[in-house]
Coordinates of C-alpha atoms in Angstrom, one line a residue:
Chain A
M598 CA -37.6 147.4 -52.2
S599 CA -37.0 146.9 -48.5
F600 CA -35.2 144.0 -46.9
I601 CA -38.4 142.4 -45.9
S602 CA -41.5 143.3 -47.9
I603 CA -45.0 142.0 -47.2
Q604 CA -47.7 142.9 -49.7
N605 CA -51.4 142.3 -49.3
L606 CA -50.9 139.3 -47.1
T607 CA -54.2 137.5 -46.3
K608 CA -55.0 134.3 -44.5
S609 CA -58.5 133.0 -44.0
W610 CA -59.9 129.7 -42.9
G611 CA -63.4 129.9 -44.3
E612 CA -64.9 132.6 -42.1
A613 CA -63.5 136.0 -41.3
P614 CA -59.9 136.4 -42.4
A615 CA -57.3 136.0 -39.6
V616 CA -55.0 138.3 -41.5
N617 CA -56.6 140.8 -43.9
D618 CA -54.7 142.4 -46.7
M619 CA -51.7 143.3 -44.6
S620 CA -48.7 145.2 -46.1
F621 CA -45.6 146.4 -44.4
D622 CA -41.8 146.7 -44.9
V623 CA -38.9 146.1 -42.6
A624 CA -35.4 147.5 -43.2
A625 CA -32.3 145.4 -42.7
G626 CA -31.2 145.3 -39.1
E627 CA -34.5 146.6 -37.9
F628 CA -36.4 145.2 -34.9
L629 CA -40.1 145.2 -35.6
A630 CA -42.6 144.2 -33.0
L631 CA -46.0 142.8 -34.0
L632 CA -48.2 143.8 -31.1
G633 CA -51.8 143.1 -30.5
P634 CA -54.4 141.4 -28.4
S635 CA -54.9 137.6 -28.7
G636 CA -56.7 136.7 -32.0
C637 CA -55.5 139.8 -33.8
G638 CA -53.5 137.7 -36.4
K639 CA -50.0 138.5 -35.2
S640 CA -49.0 134.8 -34.8
T641 CA -50.6 133.8 -38.0
T642 CA -48.6 136.6 -39.8
L643 CA -45.4 135.2 -38.3
M644 CA -46.3 131.6 -39.3
M645 CA -46.7 132.8 -42.9
L646 CA -43.4 134.6 -42.8
A647 CA -41.8 131.4 -41.5
G648 CA -43.5 129.4 -44.2
L649 CA -45.3 127.2 -41.6
E650 CA -48.7 128.5 -42.9
N651 CA -49.5 129.2 -46.5
P652 CA -51.0 132.6 -47.2
T653 CA -54.4 132.7 -48.9
D654 CA -53.3 135.7 -50.8
G655 CA -50.4 138.2 -51.0
Q656 CA -46.7 138.1 -51.4
I657 CA -43.6 137.9 -49.1
H658 CA -40.2 139.1 -50.3
F659 CA -37.0 138.6 -48.3
N660 CA -34.0 140.4 -49.6
Q661 CA -35.6 141.1 -53.0
K662 CA -36.5 137.4 -53.4
N663 CA -40.1 136.1 -53.5
V664 CA -40.3 133.5 -50.8
T665 CA -44.1 133.2 -50.7
D666 CA -44.1 129.5 -51.7
L667 CA -40.7 128.6 -50.4
A668 CA -40.2 125.8 -47.8
P669 CA -39.4 127.2 -44.3
G670 CA -35.9 125.7 -44.3
K671 CA -35.0 127.6 -47.5
R672 CA -36.0 131.1 -46.4
K673 CA -32.8 131.8 -44.6
I674 CA -34.7 132.5 -41.4
S675 CA -34.4 131.4 -37.8
M676 CA -37.2 131.2 -35.3
V677 CA -37.7 131.3 -31.6
F678 CA -40.9 129.7 -30.3
Q679 CA -43.1 130.6 -27.4
S680 CA -42.6 127.2 -25.8
Y681 CA -38.9 127.2 -27.0
A682 CA -39.5 124.0 -29.0
L683 CA -36.3 122.4 -27.8
F684 CA -35.9 118.8 -28.7
P685 CA -36.3 117.1 -25.3
H686 CA -34.2 114.1 -26.1
L687 CA -31.2 116.1 -27.4
S688 CA -28.5 117.8 -25.3
V689 CA -28.1 121.6 -25.4
K690 CA -25.2 121.1 -27.8
E691 CA -27.2 118.8 -30.1
N692 CA -30.2 121.2 -30.0
I693 CA -28.0 124.1 -31.1
L694 CA -26.3 122.0 -33.8
F695 CA -29.5 120.4 -35.1
G696 CA -30.0 122.9 -38.0
L697 CA -26.3 122.9 -39.0
K698 CA -26.3 119.1 -39.1
A699 CA -29.5 119.0 -41.1
R700 CA -27.9 121.5 -43.6
H701 CA -24.6 119.4 -43.7
V702 CA -22.4 122.3 -42.5
D703 CA -18.9 120.8 -42.1
P704 CA -17.9 119.8 -38.6
A705 CA -15.0 122.3 -38.1
E706 CA -17.3 125.2 -39.0
R707 CA -20.0 123.7 -36.8
N708 CA -17.8 123.6 -33.7
K709 CA -16.5 127.1 -34.4
R710 CA -20.0 128.5 -34.5
L711 CA -21.1 126.4 -31.5
S712 CA -18.4 127.8 -29.2
E713 CA -19.2 131.3 -30.5
V714 CA -22.9 131.1 -29.6
L715 CA -22.3 129.3 -26.3
E716 CA -20.2 132.2 -25.3
L717 CA -22.7 134.7 -26.6
V718 CA -25.6 133.2 -24.5
D719 CA -23.4 132.1 -21.7
L720 CA -24.3 128.4 -21.7
G721 CA -20.9 126.7 -22.0
A722 CA -21.3 125.0 -18.6
H723 CA -24.6 123.4 -19.6
M724 CA -23.6 122.1 -23.0
D725 CA -24.2 118.4 -22.3
K726 CA -27.4 118.8 -20.3
K727 CA -30.8 117.9 -21.6
P728 CA -33.5 120.7 -21.8
G729 CA -35.4 119.0 -18.9
Q730 CA -32.5 119.8 -16.6
L731 CA -32.5 123.5 -17.4
S732 CA -34.4 126.4 -15.9
G733 CA -36.9 128.4 -18.1
G734 CA -34.3 131.2 -18.6
Q735 CA -31.7 128.7 -19.7
C736 CA -34.1 127.0 -22.1
Q737 CA -34.8 130.4 -23.5
R738 CA -31.1 131.0 -24.1
V739 CA -30.7 127.6 -25.9
A740 CA -33.6 128.6 -28.2
L741 CA -31.8 131.9 -28.9
A742 CA -28.5 130.1 -29.5
R743 CA -30.2 127.7 -31.9
A744 CA -31.6 130.7 -33.8
I745 CA -28.3 132.6 -33.8
V746 CA -26.1 129.7 -34.8
S747 CA -27.7 129.4 -38.2
H748 CA -26.4 132.8 -39.2
A749 CA -29.7 133.5 -40.8
P750 CA -30.1 137.3 -41.4
I751 CA -33.8 137.2 -40.3
C752 CA -35.0 136.0 -36.9
L753 CA -38.7 135.5 -36.2
M754 CA -39.7 135.4 -32.6
D755 CA -43.1 134.2 -31.3
E756 CA -43.7 135.6 -27.8
P757 CA -40.3 134.2 -26.7
L758 CA -40.6 135.7 -23.2
S759 CA -44.1 134.9 -22.2
N760 CA -43.2 131.8 -20.3
L761 CA -40.7 133.5 -18.0
D762 CA -41.3 135.2 -14.7
A763 CA -41.2 139.0 -14.6
K764 CA -37.6 139.4 -13.4
L765 CA -36.1 137.1 -16.0
R766 CA -38.3 138.7 -18.6
N767 CA -36.7 142.1 -17.9
E768 CA -33.2 140.6 -18.1
M769 CA -33.9 138.7 -21.3
R770 CA -35.5 141.8 -22.9
S771 CA -32.2 143.7 -22.8
E772 CA -30.2 140.6 -23.7
I773 CA -32.2 139.9 -26.8
R774 CA -32.0 143.5 -27.8
S775 CA -28.3 143.7 -27.4
L776 CA -27.7 140.4 -29.2
Q777 CA -29.9 141.7 -32.1
K778 CA -27.8 144.9 -32.3
K779 CA -24.5 143.1 -32.0
L780 CA -25.3 140.6 -34.7
G781 CA -27.2 143.1 -36.9
L782 CA -30.2 140.7 -37.1
T783 CA -33.5 141.7 -38.6
V784 CA -36.0 140.7 -36.1
I785 CA -39.8 140.3 -36.3
Y786 CA -41.0 139.9 -32.8
V787 CA -44.6 138.9 -32.0
T788 CA -45.9 139.9 -28.5
H789 CA -49.0 140.8 -26.7
D790 CA -47.0 142.7 -24.1
Q791 CA -46.8 146.3 -25.0
I792 CA -43.8 146.9 -22.6
E793 CA -41.8 144.4 -24.6
A794 CA -42.8 146.0 -27.9
M795 CA -42.2 149.5 -26.7
S796 CA -38.9 148.9 -25.0
M797 CA -37.3 146.6 -27.5
A798 CA -38.5 147.5 -31.0
D799 CA -37.3 150.1 -33.5
R800 CA -40.8 150.1 -34.8
V801 CA -44.1 148.6 -33.6
A802 CA -47.0 147.4 -35.7
L803 CA -50.2 147.3 -33.7
L804 CA -52.6 144.7 -35.1
N805 CA -56.3 144.5 -34.6
K806 CA -58.7 142.0 -36.2
G807 CA -56.1 141.0 -38.9
C808 CA -55.2 144.6 -39.9
I809 CA -52.5 147.0 -39.0
E810 CA -54.0 149.8 -36.9
Q811 CA -50.8 151.7 -36.8
I812 CA -47.1 151.1 -37.6
G813 CA -44.4 153.4 -36.3
R814 CA -41.8 154.2 -33.7
P815 CA -42.9 153.4 -30.2
E816 CA -43.1 157.1 -29.3
E817 CA -45.3 157.8 -32.3
L818 CA -47.8 155.2 -31.2
Y819 CA -47.8 156.7 -27.7
D820 CA -47.8 160.4 -28.6
Q821 CA -49.9 160.3 -31.7
P822 CA -52.2 157.2 -31.7
A823 CA -53.8 156.9 -35.1
T824 CA -57.0 155.4 -33.9
D825 CA -58.9 155.1 -30.7
F826 CA -57.9 151.4 -30.6
V827 CA -54.2 152.3 -30.5
A828 CA -55.0 154.9 -27.9
G829 CA -56.8 152.4 -25.7
F830 CA -54.1 149.7 -26.2
I831 CA -50.8 151.6 -25.8
G832 CA -50.0 152.9 -22.3
H833 CA -50.5 151.5 -18.9
P834 CA -53.1 152.1 -17.5
P835 CA -54.7 152.7 -20.8
M836 CA -55.8 156.1 -22.1
N837 CA -59.1 157.4 -20.9
L838 CA -61.5 157.5 -23.8
I839 CA -64.6 159.7 -23.2
P840 CA -67.1 159.8 -26.1
D841 CA -69.6 162.5 -26.9
E842 CA -71.8 162.8 -30.0
E843 CA -69.1 163.2 -32.6
T844 CA -65.8 162.9 -31.0
I845 CA -63.9 160.8 -28.5
L846 CA -61.7 162.6 -26.1
G847 CA -58.5 160.7 -25.1
I848 CA -56.4 161.7 -22.2
R849 CA -53.6 159.6 -20.7
P850 CA -53.9 158.9 -16.9
E851 CA -50.3 160.1 -16.4
H852 CA -51.1 163.5 -18.0
I853 CA -53.9 164.4 -15.6
R854 CA -53.0 166.5 -12.6
L855 CA -54.7 168.0 -9.6
D856 CA -55.5 171.7 -10.1
E857 CA -57.4 173.3 -7.2
S858 CA -57.9 176.7 -8.9
E859 CA -58.9 175.9 -12.5
G860 CA -59.6 172.2 -12.6
I861 CA -62.9 170.5 -13.4
S862 CA -64.5 168.7 -10.6
S863 CA -65.0 165.0 -10.5
K864 CA -66.0 162.5 -7.8
V865 CA -63.6 159.8 -6.5
V866 CA -64.8 156.3 -7.1
N867 CA -61.8 154.2 -6.1
C868 CA -58.1 154.6 -5.1
D869 CA -55.6 151.9 -5.9
Y870 CA -52.2 152.2 -4.3
H871 CA -49.4 150.9 -6.5
G872 CA -46.3 151.8 -4.4
A873 CA -44.6 154.6 -6.3
N874 CA -48.0 156.1 -7.2
T875 CA -51.7 155.8 -6.7
L876 CA -54.2 155.1 -9.4
I877 CA -57.4 157.1 -8.7
S878 CA -60.7 156.5 -10.6
T879 CA -63.1 159.3 -10.7
K880 CA -66.5 159.9 -12.4
F881 CA -66.4 162.5 -15.1
C882 CA -69.2 163.2 -17.6
G883 CA -70.7 159.9 -16.7
H884 CA -67.5 158.0 -17.6
I885 CA -64.7 156.6 -15.4
L886 CA -61.6 158.7 -15.6
N887 CA -58.4 157.1 -14.3
F888 CA -55.3 159.0 -13.4
M889 CA -52.1 158.7 -11.5
I890 CA -50.7 160.7 -8.6
Q891 CA -47.3 160.2 -7.1
G892 CA -47.0 158.7 -3.6
H893 CA -49.7 157.3 -1.4
R894 CA -53.0 159.0 -1.5
Q895 CA -56.3 157.8 -0.2
Y896 CA -59.6 159.7 -0.8
P897 CA -63.0 158.5 0.4
A898 CA -65.4 157.6 -2.4
G899 CA -67.5 160.6 -3.4
H900 CA -64.7 163.1 -2.5
T901 CA -64.5 165.9 -5.1
L902 CA -61.2 166.4 -6.8
K903 CA -60.3 169.2 -9.3
L904 CA -58.5 167.8 -12.3
N905 CA -56.8 169.5 -15.2
W906 CA -54.5 168.6 -18.1
D907 CA -52.5 170.5 -20.8
R908 CA -54.4 171.0 -24.0
G909 CA -51.6 169.6 -26.1
Q910 CA -51.9 166.3 -24.3
A911 CA -55.6 165.7 -25.2
H912 CA -56.3 163.5 -28.2
Y913 CA -59.4 163.5 -30.3
F914 CA -60.8 160.7 -32.4
S915 CA -63.8 160.4 -34.7
R916 CA -66.7 158.6 -33.0
T917 CA -67.7 157.0 -36.3
T918 CA -64.4 155.9 -37.8
G919 CA -62.2 155.8 -34.7
Q920 CA -59.6 157.8 -36.7
R921 CA -57.5 160.5 -35.1
M922 CA -58.8 164.0 -35.8
A923 CA -56.7 167.0 -36.6
D924 CA -56.0 168.8 -33.4
I925 CA -59.0 170.7 -32.4
T926 CA -58.1 174.2 -31.3
Q927 CA -61.1 174.7 -29.2
N928 CA -61.2 172.4 -26.2
H929 CA -64.6 171.2 -26.9
F930 CA -65.0 169.3 -23.7
M931 CA -63.7 172.1 -21.5
N932 CA -66.3 174.5 -22.9
E933 CA -69.3 172.4 -23.5
G934 CA -69.0 168.9 -22.3
L935 CA -69.3 169.8 -18.6
N936 CA -72.4 172.0 -18.8
Chain B
M601 CA -40.1 108.9 9.0
L602 CA -39.0 109.3 5.4
G603 CA -35.3 109.1 6.1
K604 CA -35.6 106.0 8.3
G605 CA -34.9 103.4 5.8
I606 CA -36.5 101.4 3.1
L607 CA -38.7 99.2 5.2
P608 CA -41.1 101.5 7.0
F609 CA -43.1 98.6 8.4
F610 CA -40.2 97.6 10.6
D611 CA -39.7 101.1 11.9
I612 CA -39.8 100.7 15.6
H613 CA -41.5 104.1 16.0
M614 CA -44.4 103.0 13.9
K615 CA -47.5 102.5 16.0
N616 CA -48.9 99.0 16.2
K617 CA -52.2 100.0 14.7
Q618 CA -50.5 101.5 11.6
Y619 CA -48.5 98.4 11.2
I620 CA -51.6 96.2 11.1
Q621 CA -53.4 98.6 8.8
A622 CA -50.5 98.6 6.4
W623 CA -50.5 94.8 6.1
L624 CA -54.3 94.7 5.8
L625 CA -54.0 97.1 2.9
L626 CA -51.4 95.0 1.2
L627 CA -53.3 91.8 1.8
P628 CA -55.5 91.5 -1.3
A629 CA -52.6 92.1 -3.6
L630 CA -50.4 89.8 -1.6
I631 CA -53.0 87.0 -1.8
L632 CA -53.4 87.3 -5.5
L633 CA -49.7 87.6 -6.2
A634 CA -48.8 84.7 -4.0
G635 CA -51.7 82.5 -5.0
F636 CA -51.4 82.9 -8.7
T637 CA -47.7 83.8 -9.2
H638 CA -45.3 83.0 -6.5
I639 CA -46.6 79.7 -5.1
P640 CA -47.1 78.2 -8.6
T641 CA -43.7 79.3 -9.6
I642 CA -42.0 77.8 -6.6
K643 CA -44.1 74.7 -6.9
T644 CA -43.1 74.3 -10.6
I645 CA -39.5 74.6 -9.8
W646 CA -39.9 72.1 -6.9
R647 CA -41.7 69.6 -9.2
S648 CA -39.1 69.9 -11.9
F649 CA -36.4 68.7 -9.4
F650 CA -38.4 66.3 -7.2
S651 CA -40.7 64.3 -9.5
L652 CA -40.5 62.1 -12.5
G653 CA -43.6 61.6 -14.7
E654 CA -46.5 61.2 -12.4
N655 CA -44.4 60.1 -9.4
T656 CA -43.9 62.9 -6.9
D657 CA -42.0 61.4 -3.9
I658 CA -38.8 60.2 -5.4
G659 CA -36.3 62.6 -4.0
F660 CA -34.0 64.9 -5.9
V661 CA -33.5 64.1 -9.6
W662 CA -31.7 65.7 -12.6
D663 CA -33.6 63.5 -15.1
N664 CA -36.1 66.2 -16.2
Y665 CA -33.3 68.6 -17.1
E666 CA -31.1 65.9 -18.7
F667 CA -34.1 65.1 -20.9
L668 CA -34.3 68.7 -21.9
I669 CA -30.9 68.5 -23.5
I670 CA -31.5 65.3 -25.4
D671 CA -35.1 66.1 -26.5
D672 CA -34.8 66.8 -30.3
V673 CA -38.4 68.1 -30.4
L674 CA -37.6 70.7 -27.8
W675 CA -34.7 72.0 -29.9
Q676 CA -37.0 72.2 -32.9
V677 CA -39.7 74.0 -30.8
L678 CA -37.1 76.4 -29.4
G679 CA -35.9 77.1 -33.0
N680 CA -39.5 77.8 -34.0
S681 CA -40.1 80.1 -31.1
F682 CA -36.9 81.9 -31.9
W683 CA -37.9 82.6 -35.5
Y684 CA -41.4 83.3 -34.5
L685 CA -40.1 86.0 -32.1
V686 CA -37.5 87.4 -34.4
I687 CA -39.9 87.8 -37.3
T688 CA -43.2 88.7 -35.8
V689 CA -42.0 91.2 -33.2
P690 CA -40.1 93.6 -35.6
A691 CA -42.6 93.1 -38.4
S692 CA -45.6 94.0 -36.3
I693 CA -43.8 97.0 -34.7
V694 CA -42.7 98.4 -38.1
I695 CA -46.1 97.9 -39.6
A696 CA -47.8 99.4 -36.5
L697 CA -45.5 102.5 -36.7
A698 CA -46.1 102.9 -40.4
M699 CA -49.9 102.6 -39.9
A700 CA -49.8 105.1 -37.1
M701 CA -47.8 107.6 -39.1
W702 CA -50.2 107.2 -42.0
I703 CA -53.3 107.7 -39.9
N704 CA -51.9 110.6 -37.9
R705 CA -52.7 113.2 -40.4
H706 CA -55.7 115.1 -41.4
M707 CA -57.6 113.3 -44.1
P708 CA -61.2 112.3 -44.7
G709 CA -62.2 108.9 -43.2
R710 CA -59.4 109.0 -40.6
S711 CA -61.5 107.6 -37.8
L712 CA -62.9 104.8 -40.0
L713 CA -59.3 103.8 -40.9
R714 CA -58.3 103.8 -37.3
L715 CA -61.2 101.6 -36.5
S716 CA -60.5 99.1 -39.3
Y717 CA -56.8 98.9 -38.2
F718 CA -57.8 98.2 -34.7
T719 CA -60.5 95.6 -35.4
P720 CA -58.1 92.6 -35.5
T721 CA -57.2 93.5 -31.9
V722 CA -60.8 93.5 -30.7
L723 CA -61.5 90.1 -32.1
P724 CA -60.8 87.1 -29.8
M725 CA -57.8 85.1 -31.0
I726 CA -60.0 82.0 -31.5
S727 CA -62.3 83.8 -34.0
V728 CA -59.3 85.3 -35.7
A729 CA -57.7 81.9 -36.1
N730 CA -60.9 80.6 -37.5
I731 CA -61.1 83.4 -40.1
W732 CA -57.6 82.7 -41.1
L733 CA -58.3 79.0 -41.3
F734 CA -60.7 79.9 -44.0
F735 CA -58.0 82.0 -45.8
Y736 CA -55.5 79.2 -45.6
S737 CA -57.6 76.0 -46.3
P738 CA -56.2 74.2 -49.3
E739 CA -59.4 73.6 -51.4
I740 CA -61.8 76.4 -50.7
G741 CA -59.4 78.9 -49.0
L742 CA -59.4 82.5 -50.0
L743 CA -55.6 82.7 -50.7
N744 CA -55.7 79.6 -53.0
S745 CA -58.8 80.8 -54.7
I746 CA -57.0 84.1 -55.5
L747 CA -53.9 82.2 -56.7
G748 CA -56.2 80.0 -58.8
L749 CA -57.4 83.1 -60.7
F750 CA -53.8 83.4 -62.0
G751 CA -53.7 79.7 -62.9
H752 CA -51.6 78.8 -59.9
E753 CA -52.4 75.6 -58.1
G754 CA -51.9 77.1 -54.7
Y755 CA -50.1 76.0 -51.5
N756 CA -51.0 73.9 -48.6
W757 CA -50.5 76.8 -46.2
L758 CA -50.9 75.0 -42.9
G759 CA -50.1 71.5 -44.0
D760 CA -46.7 72.1 -45.6
P761 CA -43.9 71.9 -43.0
D762 CA -42.0 74.6 -44.8
L763 CA -44.9 77.0 -44.8
A764 CA -46.9 76.3 -41.6
L765 CA -44.8 78.4 -39.2
Y766 CA -44.8 81.3 -41.6
S767 CA -48.5 81.1 -42.1
V768 CA -49.0 81.3 -38.3
M769 CA -46.6 84.2 -38.2
A770 CA -48.5 86.2 -40.8
M771 CA -51.7 85.9 -38.8
T772 CA -49.9 86.9 -35.6
I773 CA -48.5 90.0 -37.3
W774 CA -51.9 90.9 -38.6
K775 CA -53.4 90.7 -35.2
E776 CA -50.7 92.4 -33.2
A777 CA -49.9 95.4 -35.5
G778 CA -53.3 97.0 -35.0
F779 CA -52.9 96.8 -31.2
F780 CA -49.5 98.4 -31.2
M781 CA -50.6 101.0 -33.7
I782 CA -52.9 102.5 -31.0
F783 CA -50.0 103.0 -28.7
Y784 CA -47.9 104.6 -31.4
L785 CA -50.8 106.8 -32.4
A786 CA -51.2 108.0 -28.8
A787 CA -47.5 108.7 -28.6
L788 CA -47.5 110.6 -31.9
L789 CA -50.3 112.8 -30.8
G790 CA -48.3 113.6 -27.7
I791 CA -45.3 115.0 -29.6
R792 CA -45.7 118.8 -29.7
P793 CA -46.2 120.2 -33.2
D794 CA -43.8 123.1 -32.6
L795 CA -40.9 120.6 -32.5
Y796 CA -41.7 119.8 -36.1
Q797 CA -42.1 123.4 -36.9
A798 CA -38.7 124.2 -35.4
A799 CA -37.2 121.3 -37.3
R800 CA -38.6 122.5 -40.6
V801 CA -37.4 126.1 -40.0
E802 CA -33.9 124.5 -39.4
G803 CA -34.0 123.0 -42.8
S804 CA -34.5 119.4 -41.8
S805 CA -35.7 117.0 -44.4
E806 CA -38.7 114.7 -43.8
A807 CA -36.4 111.7 -43.3
N808 CA -34.2 113.6 -40.9
I809 CA -37.2 114.7 -38.9
F810 CA -38.3 111.1 -38.7
F811 CA -35.0 109.6 -37.6
R812 CA -33.8 112.5 -35.4
I813 CA -37.1 113.6 -33.7
T814 CA -40.0 111.2 -34.2
L815 CA -38.2 107.9 -33.7
P816 CA -36.2 109.0 -30.6
L817 CA -39.3 110.5 -29.0
L818 CA -41.2 107.3 -29.6
M819 CA -38.6 105.2 -28.0
P820 CA -40.4 104.8 -24.6
T821 CA -43.4 103.6 -26.5
T822 CA -41.3 101.3 -28.6
L823 CA -39.8 99.8 -25.5
F824 CA -43.2 99.2 -24.0
I825 CA -44.4 97.7 -27.2
L826 CA -41.3 95.6 -27.6
V827 CA -41.7 94.1 -24.1
N828 CA -45.4 93.3 -24.8
A829 CA -44.6 91.9 -28.3
I830 CA -41.9 89.6 -26.9
L831 CA -44.1 88.4 -24.1
N832 CA -47.0 87.9 -26.5
A833 CA -44.7 85.9 -28.8
F834 CA -44.2 83.4 -26.0
K835 CA -47.7 83.7 -24.5
M836 CA -49.9 83.1 -27.6
V837 CA -51.0 79.6 -28.1
D838 CA -54.7 79.9 -28.9
H839 CA -54.2 80.1 -32.6
L840 CA -52.1 76.9 -32.7
F841 CA -55.1 75.0 -31.3
I842 CA -57.2 76.1 -34.2
L843 CA -54.7 76.3 -37.0
T844 CA -52.1 73.6 -36.8
K845 CA -52.0 72.0 -33.3
G846 CA -48.2 72.5 -33.6
G847 CA -48.0 70.4 -36.7
P848 CA -47.2 69.1 -39.2
N849 CA -44.5 67.1 -37.4
N850 CA -43.9 70.0 -34.9
A851 CA -43.1 72.4 -37.8
S852 CA -45.2 75.1 -36.2
N853 CA -44.9 74.1 -32.5
L854 CA -44.0 76.8 -30.1
L855 CA -42.6 76.5 -26.6
L856 CA -45.8 77.2 -24.6
Y857 CA -47.9 74.9 -26.8
Y858 CA -45.2 72.2 -26.3
I859 CA -45.5 72.7 -22.5
Y860 CA -49.3 72.3 -22.8
E861 CA -48.8 69.1 -24.9
N862 CA -46.5 67.6 -22.3
A863 CA -48.6 68.4 -19.4
F864 CA -52.1 67.7 -20.7
S865 CA -51.7 65.4 -23.7
F866 CA -48.7 63.2 -22.7
F867 CA -49.2 63.7 -18.9
E868 CA -45.5 64.3 -18.5
T869 CA -46.2 66.9 -15.8
S870 CA -42.7 66.8 -14.3
Y871 CA -41.1 67.3 -17.7
A872 CA -43.6 70.1 -18.4
A873 CA -42.5 71.7 -15.1
A874 CA -38.9 71.6 -16.3
L875 CA -39.9 73.2 -19.6
T876 CA -41.8 75.9 -17.7
V877 CA -38.7 76.7 -15.7
L878 CA -36.8 77.0 -19.0
L879 CA -39.5 79.4 -20.4
L880 CA -39.3 81.4 -17.2
A881 CA -35.6 81.6 -17.5
I882 CA -35.8 82.8 -21.1
L883 CA -38.4 85.5 -20.1
V884 CA -36.3 86.7 -17.2
I885 CA -33.2 87.0 -19.4
L886 CA -35.2 88.9 -22.0
A887 CA -36.6 91.2 -19.4
V888 CA -33.3 92.0 -17.9
M889 CA -31.8 92.7 -21.3
Q890 CA -34.6 95.0 -22.3
F891 CA -34.8 97.0 -19.2
G892 CA -31.1 96.9 -18.4
V893 CA -29.7 97.7 -21.8
L894 CA -32.3 99.5 -23.7
E895 CA -33.6 101.7 -20.9
R896 CA -30.4 103.6 -20.5
R897 CA -30.6 104.7 -24.1
I898 CA -34.1 106.0 -23.9
H899 CA -35.3 109.5 -23.2
Y900 CA -38.3 109.8 -21.0
R901 CA -40.2 113.1 -20.9

């Protein structure tokens, strides 16, 4: 059995289940991201792992031990909250030591661990300040320190970076990742930000409506999306999904190129300049097709562009089930769709 | 303009028009404050030094203050006020907090419970005192009737000098606790639930959560309630008019009621003025203690 094993986990509050029969495993030292849109059940899943919500059904095992009905404090976990959940009346030092004091760890050990984590998160100078006197990034570090100091092998993180500005978020991303590797933590990380999930996680579980749509390495989700939902969620801008009677064609904006000789024609709808590249929307088969071109390009609306892509980069999904279809050898759309 | 000192009105650069406008805006508050607070205070202090009994033009005298020291009744009244304060304030605060913690959870009938705890506060003191008069009355009273069921002959709750003050205290606590509970309830609702979640993940026990998180975060509310409770302990007299009239033999007499008696029953207005100055001094000392000492130890969000 894996280090963390979740079996048939279900949570419902009367109506439709928030988490529906979810099962997955996490290896020791692995960084798993639970990714999904709001309301997909990712936070509820994390709350159940933490013991802060009781599952309606299913089992949770940490390190071969059934913890499904165990109190949060006895699960050997630490947690980082979206709003940091720092105790506003306690100093940075007291915040970090809170758990150790509650668990009656002896003072010498406490101080040893305190100085270790203060160095790890670089907060030594702010030890005696209250959370209200710290910046968002510093608060985030205190929350991390509080999680690390417990020496719990499992760390649960609930959108820890969503309250930071873009620059800090980038810094903290690599900081959290390197801390996790250095300490060998097993992290389950909830986020709605695919960039966080893709860049930090060893594996990503993409959730939708309380179920796992796909779980795998980031490049698996990107290269071989299992369903049209995954295809439409992963990637920025999202994959173009063009349905016909039976299948859905998926093609990523970054894989479309201009091809004057063999390309198919489509009419420009809009051009969006992003700096390094330009996002161009065109009309294709009655659907909007987005793609990227490097540099600054401006075309008038209605201008005809010839587009092409490599066959290997097209994805096909069943129109009825949304499931990925085995690679179609004939490029259906190229031959029929345009006529 | 901001950096030019604490008294912007006297800023020479300020235009005349603004100057007048500022004073006009302050005028309503100034009239009310001066008319009902400052002038009466000054006049009371003046009268306590420059009058004796009903005589007002006798020059400076110490007599009113000398009488304070030798007045045995005053010392008894001060003792009563002290015990009244020391017992009713902590008791009503602890009960208020307990009720608020009890109500602040999801359970059926929560709003009904809140309402019933709050009812004593809504009722006027005079009606409350009359209700409790019925509880306490020796022959037909509710308390003695209940005691009678167990074969006990009952107590003379308000007539017994050893019991009268405590009976008055019990009613005060009953009335005050519901009012303070509302403040605690509001403060409890303001504490973010993720703090409790974090504490639980950190392995904190319920008692530890209460003493290390809930109680410190409620401290600003507690200070506010404490100030109010202490002021109320000195301010409340209505119930004495109905229940005991300070009796028997001043056993339940409180400072403010004693001032009233001196001023309007014995017509010792100058002595009443000296007593008022004493009350004022006590309140000032208490206020300084509360805000000076406690405030430094309290975390404000």
